[in-house]
């Protein structure tokens, strides 16, 4: 049997989303627009949070890093996808493929725990507001953030370590538009049962632990909100976490639908639409969710613009003097 591992062969072939030139053109235009909105939206969110002092709070500290993660893993996937759509070359090297998998798993796992940290932040803010500045200190927020990245690094390292032991005897054709774990496992002629179990344990633990944290936080939040007598008080309390709840629902709903499937289904390319939504569309949606539904962000944008106009006016006056 003709087998090889990554030391003997240098390339995979990404089949992409479609062979139709017309559809490829439409997808190229669509993905370029989505990527531009993703870059502008997430970079703009990070910039606004940095420039406006009133947004220097734990919630917006986490939100700025959420924007960084969304921008990063969109950049890991989208440019290569666009290259494959625009050119006839659909080749990706073994190193490039494994690097893409490593970065994507790291960023996605880190985002799970970052969203859990944001849910805990909302729990403390609503259920224990008097102790909020003490509990959600700068040091504690940094610890939560570091922990998110460390867990993501651990997940992706285990993933790559397991896949590095594989041998391939099937054509190196990946029936997907980016290098993902399941399509790569489907190409292996090695016994992947144990590897799939290990990957499932680590990925499943990340998903379950973060979901339990988020669910528990919102159960306590809901219990606290129901105890508020006034309707306006309930609305104000709920509005502080509505954007996050929507973002969590979109992210986890898509993640579960995409990845809690048998690995063979990825080889057949049946989940590509969900994968596009998960890897390309969601990073664009998050800054829209957190800005369009957030009065504080809107107010911050107006303050920053006003401040910039004031600075330009002072500069012109100084020059005229």
GROMACS .gro file of C-alpha atoms in nm, residues 1-302:
model
  302
    1UNK     CA    1   0.000   0.000   0.000
    2UNK     CA    2   0.135   0.341  -0.095
    3UNK     CA    3   0.143   0.551   0.221
    4UNK     CA    4   0.301   0.878   0.314
    5UNK     CA    5   0.311   1.123   0.600
    6UNK     CA    6   0.384   1.494   0.598
    7UNK     CA    7   0.764   1.433   0.574
    8UNK     CA    8   0.729   1.253   0.238
    9UNK     CA    9   0.468   1.465   0.061
   10UNK     CA   10   0.442   1.841   0.063
   11UNK     CA   11   0.093   1.928  -0.053
   12UNK     CA   12  -0.281   1.886  -0.003
   13UNK     CA   13  -0.543   1.994  -0.256
   14UNK     CA   14  -0.838   2.200  -0.130
   15UNK     CA   15  -1.142   2.128  -0.345
   16UNK     CA   16  -1.317   2.444  -0.226
   17UNK     CA   17  -1.688   2.515  -0.237
   18UNK     CA   18  -1.775   2.471  -0.604
   19UNK     CA   19  -1.631   2.403  -0.950
   20UNK     CA   20  -1.867   2.647  -1.125
   21UNK     CA   21  -1.683   2.959  -1.246
   22UNK     CA   22  -1.998   3.170  -1.218
   23UNK     CA   23  -2.065   3.068  -0.858
   24UNK     CA   24  -1.695   3.114  -0.775
   25UNK     CA   25  -1.716   3.474  -0.900
   26UNK     CA   26  -2.026   3.544  -0.691
   27UNK     CA   27  -1.867   3.388  -0.382
   28UNK     CA   28  -1.547   3.586  -0.437
   29UNK     CA   29  -1.732   3.918  -0.441
   30UNK     CA   30  -1.944   3.814  -0.142
   31UNK     CA   31  -1.648   3.694   0.066
   32UNK     CA   32  -1.443   4.005  -0.015
   33UNK     CA   33  -1.727   4.227   0.106
   34UNK     CA   34  -1.777   4.015   0.418
   35UNK     CA   35  -1.403   4.019   0.495
   36UNK     CA   36  -1.384   4.396   0.452
   37UNK     CA   37  -1.676   4.443   0.693
   38UNK     CA   38  -1.510   4.196   0.932
   39UNK     CA   39  -1.179   4.383   0.929
   40UNK     CA   40  -1.335   4.729   0.956
   41UNK     CA   41  -1.591   4.623   1.218
   42UNK     CA   42  -1.354   4.437   1.450
   43UNK     CA   43  -1.061   4.678   1.407
   44UNK     CA   44  -1.303   4.968   1.460
   45UNK     CA   45  -1.441   4.807   1.776
   46UNK     CA   46  -1.092   4.762   1.919
   47UNK     CA   47  -1.001   5.120   1.829
   48UNK     CA   48  -1.315   5.271   1.984
   49UNK     CA   49  -1.266   5.077   2.307
   50UNK     CA   50  -0.904   5.188   2.325
   51UNK     CA   51  -0.976   5.556   2.252
   52UNK     CA   52  -1.281   5.604   2.477
   53UNK     CA   53  -1.198   5.606   2.849
   54UNK     CA   54  -1.557   5.528   2.949
   55UNK     CA   55  -1.526   5.188   2.780
   56UNK     CA   56  -1.224   5.089   2.987
   57UNK     CA   57  -1.428   4.837   3.186
   58UNK     CA   58  -1.404   4.456   3.220
   59UNK     CA   59  -1.689   4.395   2.975
   60UNK     CA   60  -1.525   4.600   2.701
   61UNK     CA   61  -1.183   4.460   2.785
   62UNK     CA   62  -1.321   4.116   2.696
   63UNK     CA   63  -1.510   4.257   2.397
   64UNK     CA   64  -1.192   4.407   2.249
   65UNK     CA   65  -1.025   4.066   2.268
   66UNK     CA   66  -1.333   3.901   2.119
   67UNK     CA   67  -1.292   4.135   1.822
   68UNK     CA   68  -0.924   4.040   1.802
   69UNK     CA   69  -1.010   3.668   1.798
   70UNK     CA   70  -1.281   3.713   1.534
   71UNK     CA   71  -1.048   3.917   1.315
   72UNK     CA   72  -0.768   3.664   1.360
   73UNK     CA   73  -0.953   3.345   1.276
   74UNK     CA   74  -1.133   3.511   0.985
   75UNK     CA   75  -0.787   3.606   0.853
   76UNK     CA   76  -0.669   3.247   0.900
   77UNK     CA   77  -0.948   3.117   0.672
   78UNK     CA   78  -1.079   3.385   0.433
   79UNK     CA   79  -0.767   3.497   0.238
   80UNK     CA   80  -0.675   3.138   0.147
   81UNK     CA   81  -1.036   3.069   0.049
   82UNK     CA   82  -1.033   3.376  -0.176
   83UNK     CA   83  -0.704   3.266  -0.332
   84UNK     CA   84  -0.854   2.928  -0.418
   85UNK     CA   85  -1.161   3.094  -0.570
   86UNK     CA   86  -0.958   3.339  -0.778
   87UNK     CA   87  -0.689   3.103  -0.907
   88UNK     CA   88  -0.675   2.753  -1.048
   89UNK     CA   89  -0.413   2.662  -0.788
   90UNK     CA   90  -0.586   2.493  -0.497
   91UNK     CA   91  -0.274   2.352  -0.335
   92UNK     CA   92  -0.184   2.402   0.030
   93UNK     CA   93   0.134   2.261   0.182
   94UNK     CA   94   0.131   2.018   0.473
   95UNK     CA   95   0.292   2.282   0.694
   96UNK     CA   96   0.043   2.546   0.575
   97UNK     CA   97  -0.250   2.310   0.628
   98UNK     CA   98  -0.145   2.209   0.979
   99UNK     CA   99  -0.070   2.572   1.066
  100UNK     CA  100  -0.422   2.667   0.957
  101UNK     CA  101  -0.573   2.390   1.171
  102UNK     CA  102  -0.357   2.487   1.471
  103UNK     CA  103  -0.448   2.856   1.451
  104UNK     CA  104  -0.818   2.793   1.394
  105UNK     CA  105  -0.856   2.547   1.683
  106UNK     CA  106  -0.658   2.774   1.916
  107UNK     CA  107  -0.866   3.082   1.833
  108UNK     CA  108  -1.203   2.901   1.837
  109UNK     CA  109  -1.132   2.733   2.173
  110UNK     CA  110  -1.006   3.060   2.320
  111UNK     CA  111  -1.326   3.231   2.203
  112UNK     CA  112  -1.537   2.968   2.384
  113UNK     CA  113  -1.378   3.054   2.717
  114UNK     CA  114  -1.370   3.425   2.642
  115UNK     CA  115  -1.747   3.415   2.591
  116UNK     CA  116  -1.773   3.223   2.919
  117UNK     CA  117  -1.566   3.494   3.091
  118UNK     CA  118  -1.799   3.759   2.949
  119UNK     CA  119  -2.100   3.567   3.083
  120UNK     CA  120  -1.940   3.552   3.428
  121UNK     CA  121  -1.872   3.925   3.407
  122UNK     CA  122  -2.242   3.991   3.339
  123UNK     CA  123  -2.336   3.759   3.627
  124UNK     CA  124  -2.122   3.955   3.873
  125UNK     CA  125  -2.246   4.290   3.737
  126UNK     CA  126  -2.615   4.198   3.776
  127UNK     CA  127  -2.618   3.958   4.071
  128UNK     CA  128  -2.343   4.115   4.283
  129UNK     CA  129  -2.307   4.477   4.167
  130UNK     CA  130  -2.160   4.615   4.491
  131UNK     CA  131  -1.865   4.374   4.474
  132UNK     CA  132  -1.822   4.407   4.096
  133UNK     CA  133  -1.514   4.639   4.103
  134UNK     CA  134  -1.345   4.413   4.358
  135UNK     CA  135  -1.422   4.079   4.191
  136UNK     CA  136  -1.366   4.186   3.830
  137UNK     CA  137  -1.030   4.350   3.897
  138UNK     CA  138  -0.778   4.412   3.621
  139UNK     CA  139  -0.565   4.126   3.748
  140UNK     CA  140  -0.857   3.881   3.753
  141UNK     CA  141  -0.970   3.982   3.401
  142UNK     CA  142  -0.615   3.933   3.272
  143UNK     CA  143  -0.607   3.590   3.438
  144UNK     CA  144  -0.933   3.488   3.269
  145UNK     CA  145  -0.800   3.610   2.934
  146UNK     CA  146  -0.467   3.430   2.974
  147UNK     CA  147  -0.650   3.113   3.076
  148UNK     CA  148  -0.863   3.132   2.759
  149UNK     CA  149  -0.555   3.150   2.537
  150UNK     CA  150  -0.378   2.875   2.732
  151UNK     CA  151  -0.673   2.638   2.696
  152UNK     CA  152  -0.692   2.718   2.325
  153UNK     CA  153  -0.319   2.650   2.289
  154UNK     CA  154  -0.352   2.318   2.473
  155UNK     CA  155  -0.646   2.206   2.255
  156UNK     CA  156  -0.471   2.296   1.929
  157UNK     CA  157  -0.139   2.140   2.039
  158UNK     CA  158  -0.308   1.810   2.128
  159UNK     CA  159  -0.497   1.824   1.797
  160UNK     CA  160  -0.183   1.874   1.589
  161UNK     CA  161   0.020   1.623   1.791
  162UNK     CA  162  -0.240   1.353   1.724
  163UNK     CA  163  -0.273   1.433   1.355
  164UNK     CA  164   0.103   1.443   1.312
  165UNK     CA  165   0.108   1.065   1.362
  166UNK     CA  166  -0.122   0.995   1.067
  167UNK     CA  167  -0.030   0.823   0.741
  168UNK     CA  168  -0.221   0.890   0.421
  169UNK     CA  169  -0.294   0.636   0.149
  170UNK     CA  170  -0.588   0.810  -0.017
  171UNK     CA  171  -0.571   1.097  -0.267
  172UNK     CA  172  -0.463   1.416  -0.092
  173UNK     CA  173  -0.785   1.589  -0.191
  174UNK     CA  174  -0.959   1.773   0.093
  175UNK     CA  175  -1.331   1.805   0.023
  176UNK     CA  176  -1.355   2.135   0.203
  177UNK     CA  177  -1.258   2.501   0.156
  178UNK     CA  178  -1.005   2.504   0.443
  179UNK     CA  179  -0.800   2.256   0.643
  180UNK     CA  180  -1.019   2.122   0.921
  181UNK     CA  181  -0.971   1.825   1.148
  182UNK     CA  182  -1.242   1.591   1.018
  183UNK     CA  183  -1.161   1.620   0.645
  184UNK     CA  184  -0.795   1.547   0.720
  185UNK     CA  185  -0.883   1.245   0.935
  186UNK     CA  186  -1.100   1.116   0.651
  187UNK     CA  187  -0.792   1.100   0.424
  188UNK     CA  188  -0.587   0.884   0.660
  189UNK     CA  189  -0.533   0.513   0.610
  190UNK     CA  190  -0.422   0.486   0.975
  191UNK     CA  191  -0.664   0.378   1.245
  192UNK     CA  192  -0.801   0.713   1.363
  193UNK     CA  193  -1.036   0.575   1.631
  194UNK     CA  194  -0.813   0.660   1.927
  195UNK     CA  195  -0.715   0.995   1.778
  196UNK     CA  196  -1.080   1.087   1.727
  197UNK     CA  197  -1.155   0.997   2.088
  198UNK     CA  198  -0.869   1.213   2.220
  199UNK     CA  199  -0.966   1.509   2.002
  200UNK     CA  200  -1.332   1.466   2.097
  201UNK     CA  201  -1.248   1.460   2.469
  202UNK     CA  202  -1.047   1.783   2.454
  203UNK     CA  203  -1.282   1.965   2.214
  204UNK     CA  204  -1.589   1.834   2.396
  205UNK     CA  205  -1.451   1.941   2.734
  206UNK     CA  206  -1.387   2.291   2.603
  207UNK     CA  207  -1.737   2.314   2.463
  208UNK     CA  208  -1.915   2.162   2.765
  209UNK     CA  209  -1.724   2.349   3.037
  210UNK     CA  210  -1.766   2.686   2.866
  211UNK     CA  211  -2.136   2.616   2.795
  212UNK     CA  212  -2.197   2.511   3.156
  213UNK     CA  213  -2.033   2.833   3.276
  214UNK     CA  214  -2.244   3.043   3.041
  215UNK     CA  215  -2.567   2.855   3.122
  216UNK     CA  216  -2.511   2.875   3.498
  217UNK     CA  217  -2.430   3.246   3.476
  218UNK     CA  218  -2.749   3.319   3.284
  219UNK     CA  219  -2.961   3.104   3.514
  220UNK     CA  220  -2.849   3.320   3.808
  221UNK     CA  221  -2.893   3.635   3.599
  222UNK     CA  222  -3.248   3.535   3.503
  223UNK     CA  223  -3.331   3.453   3.864
  224UNK     CA  224  -3.205   3.795   3.975
  225UNK     CA  225  -3.391   3.980   3.698
  226UNK     CA  226  -3.721   3.808   3.786
  227UNK     CA  227  -3.688   3.936   4.141
  228UNK     CA  228  -3.674   4.299   4.023
  229UNK     CA  229  -4.010   4.463   4.077
  230UNK     CA  230  -4.009   4.743   3.819
  231UNK     CA  231  -4.044   4.672   3.447
  232UNK     CA  232  -3.786   4.938   3.362
  233UNK     CA  233  -3.541   4.777   3.605
  234UNK     CA  234  -3.588   4.437   3.444
  235UNK     CA  235  -3.543   4.586   3.098
  236UNK     CA  236  -3.226   4.769   3.200
  237UNK     CA  237  -3.077   4.459   3.360
  238UNK     CA  238  -3.160   4.240   3.061
  239UNK     CA  239  -3.032   4.496   2.808
  240UNK     CA  240  -2.684   4.478   2.963
  241UNK     CA  241  -2.647   4.114   2.855
  242UNK     CA  242  -2.879   4.091   2.552
  243UNK     CA  243  -2.599   4.145   2.297
  244UNK     CA  244  -2.377   3.885   2.460
  245UNK     CA  245  -2.661   3.634   2.479
  246UNK     CA  246  -2.734   3.682   2.108
  247UNK     CA  247  -2.365   3.645   2.021
  248UNK     CA  248  -2.336   3.328   2.230
  249UNK     CA  249  -2.647   3.177   2.068
  250UNK     CA  250  -2.518   3.242   1.716
  251UNK     CA  251  -2.164   3.119   1.789
  252UNK     CA  252  -2.247   2.803   1.982
  253UNK     CA  253  -2.550   2.717   1.770
  254UNK     CA  254  -2.340   2.720   1.455
  255UNK     CA  255  -2.045   2.546   1.623
  256UNK     CA  256  -2.260   2.260   1.753
  257UNK     CA  257  -2.446   2.219   1.423
  258UNK     CA  258  -2.119   2.216   1.228
  259UNK     CA  259  -1.899   1.992   1.441
  260UNK     CA  260  -2.121   1.754   1.635
  261UNK     CA  261  -2.147   1.532   1.330
  262UNK     CA  262  -1.985   1.203   1.222
  263UNK     CA  263  -1.649   1.270   1.058
  264UNK     CA  264  -1.755   1.106   0.729
  265UNK     CA  265  -2.008   1.380   0.666
  266UNK     CA  266  -1.724   1.631   0.629
  267UNK     CA  267  -1.558   1.418   0.367
  268UNK     CA  268  -1.875   1.438   0.162
  269UNK     CA  269  -1.884   1.818   0.201
  270UNK     CA  270  -2.237   1.825   0.339
  271UNK     CA  271  -2.161   2.081   0.611
  272UNK     CA  272  -1.982   2.344   0.404
  273UNK     CA  273  -2.259   2.603   0.427
  274UNK     CA  274  -2.255   2.581   0.807
  275UNK     CA  275  -1.874   2.599   0.801
  276UNK     CA  276  -1.886   2.915   0.589
  277UNK     CA  277  -2.122   3.073   0.839
  278UNK     CA  278  -1.904   2.964   1.133
  279UNK     CA  279  -1.566   3.071   0.992
  280UNK     CA  280  -1.645   3.366   0.764
  281UNK     CA  281  -1.984   3.516   0.853
  282UNK     CA  282  -1.983   3.506   1.237
  283UNK     CA  283  -1.664   3.716   1.269
  284UNK     CA  284  -1.848   3.983   1.069
  285UNK     CA  285  -2.167   3.959   1.278
  286UNK     CA  286  -2.014   3.999   1.625
  287UNK     CA  287  -1.909   4.366   1.594
  288UNK     CA  288  -2.251   4.443   1.443
  289UNK     CA  289  -2.429   4.265   1.730
  290UNK     CA  290  -2.227   4.438   2.000
  291UNK     CA  291  -2.237   4.785   1.842
  292UNK     CA  292  -2.581   4.819   1.683
  293UNK     CA  293  -2.753   4.686   1.998
  294UNK     CA  294  -2.532   4.872   2.243
  295UNK     CA  295  -2.603   5.235   2.338
  296UNK     CA  296  -2.268   5.268   2.518
  297UNK     CA  297  -2.075   5.179   2.203
  298UNK     CA  298  -2.286   5.418   1.994
  299UNK     CA  299  -2.226   5.696   2.246
  300UNK     CA  300  -1.854   5.618   2.250
  301UNK     CA  301  -1.838   5.644   1.870
  302UNK     CA  302  -2.001   5.989   1.887
   0.00000   0.00000   0.00000
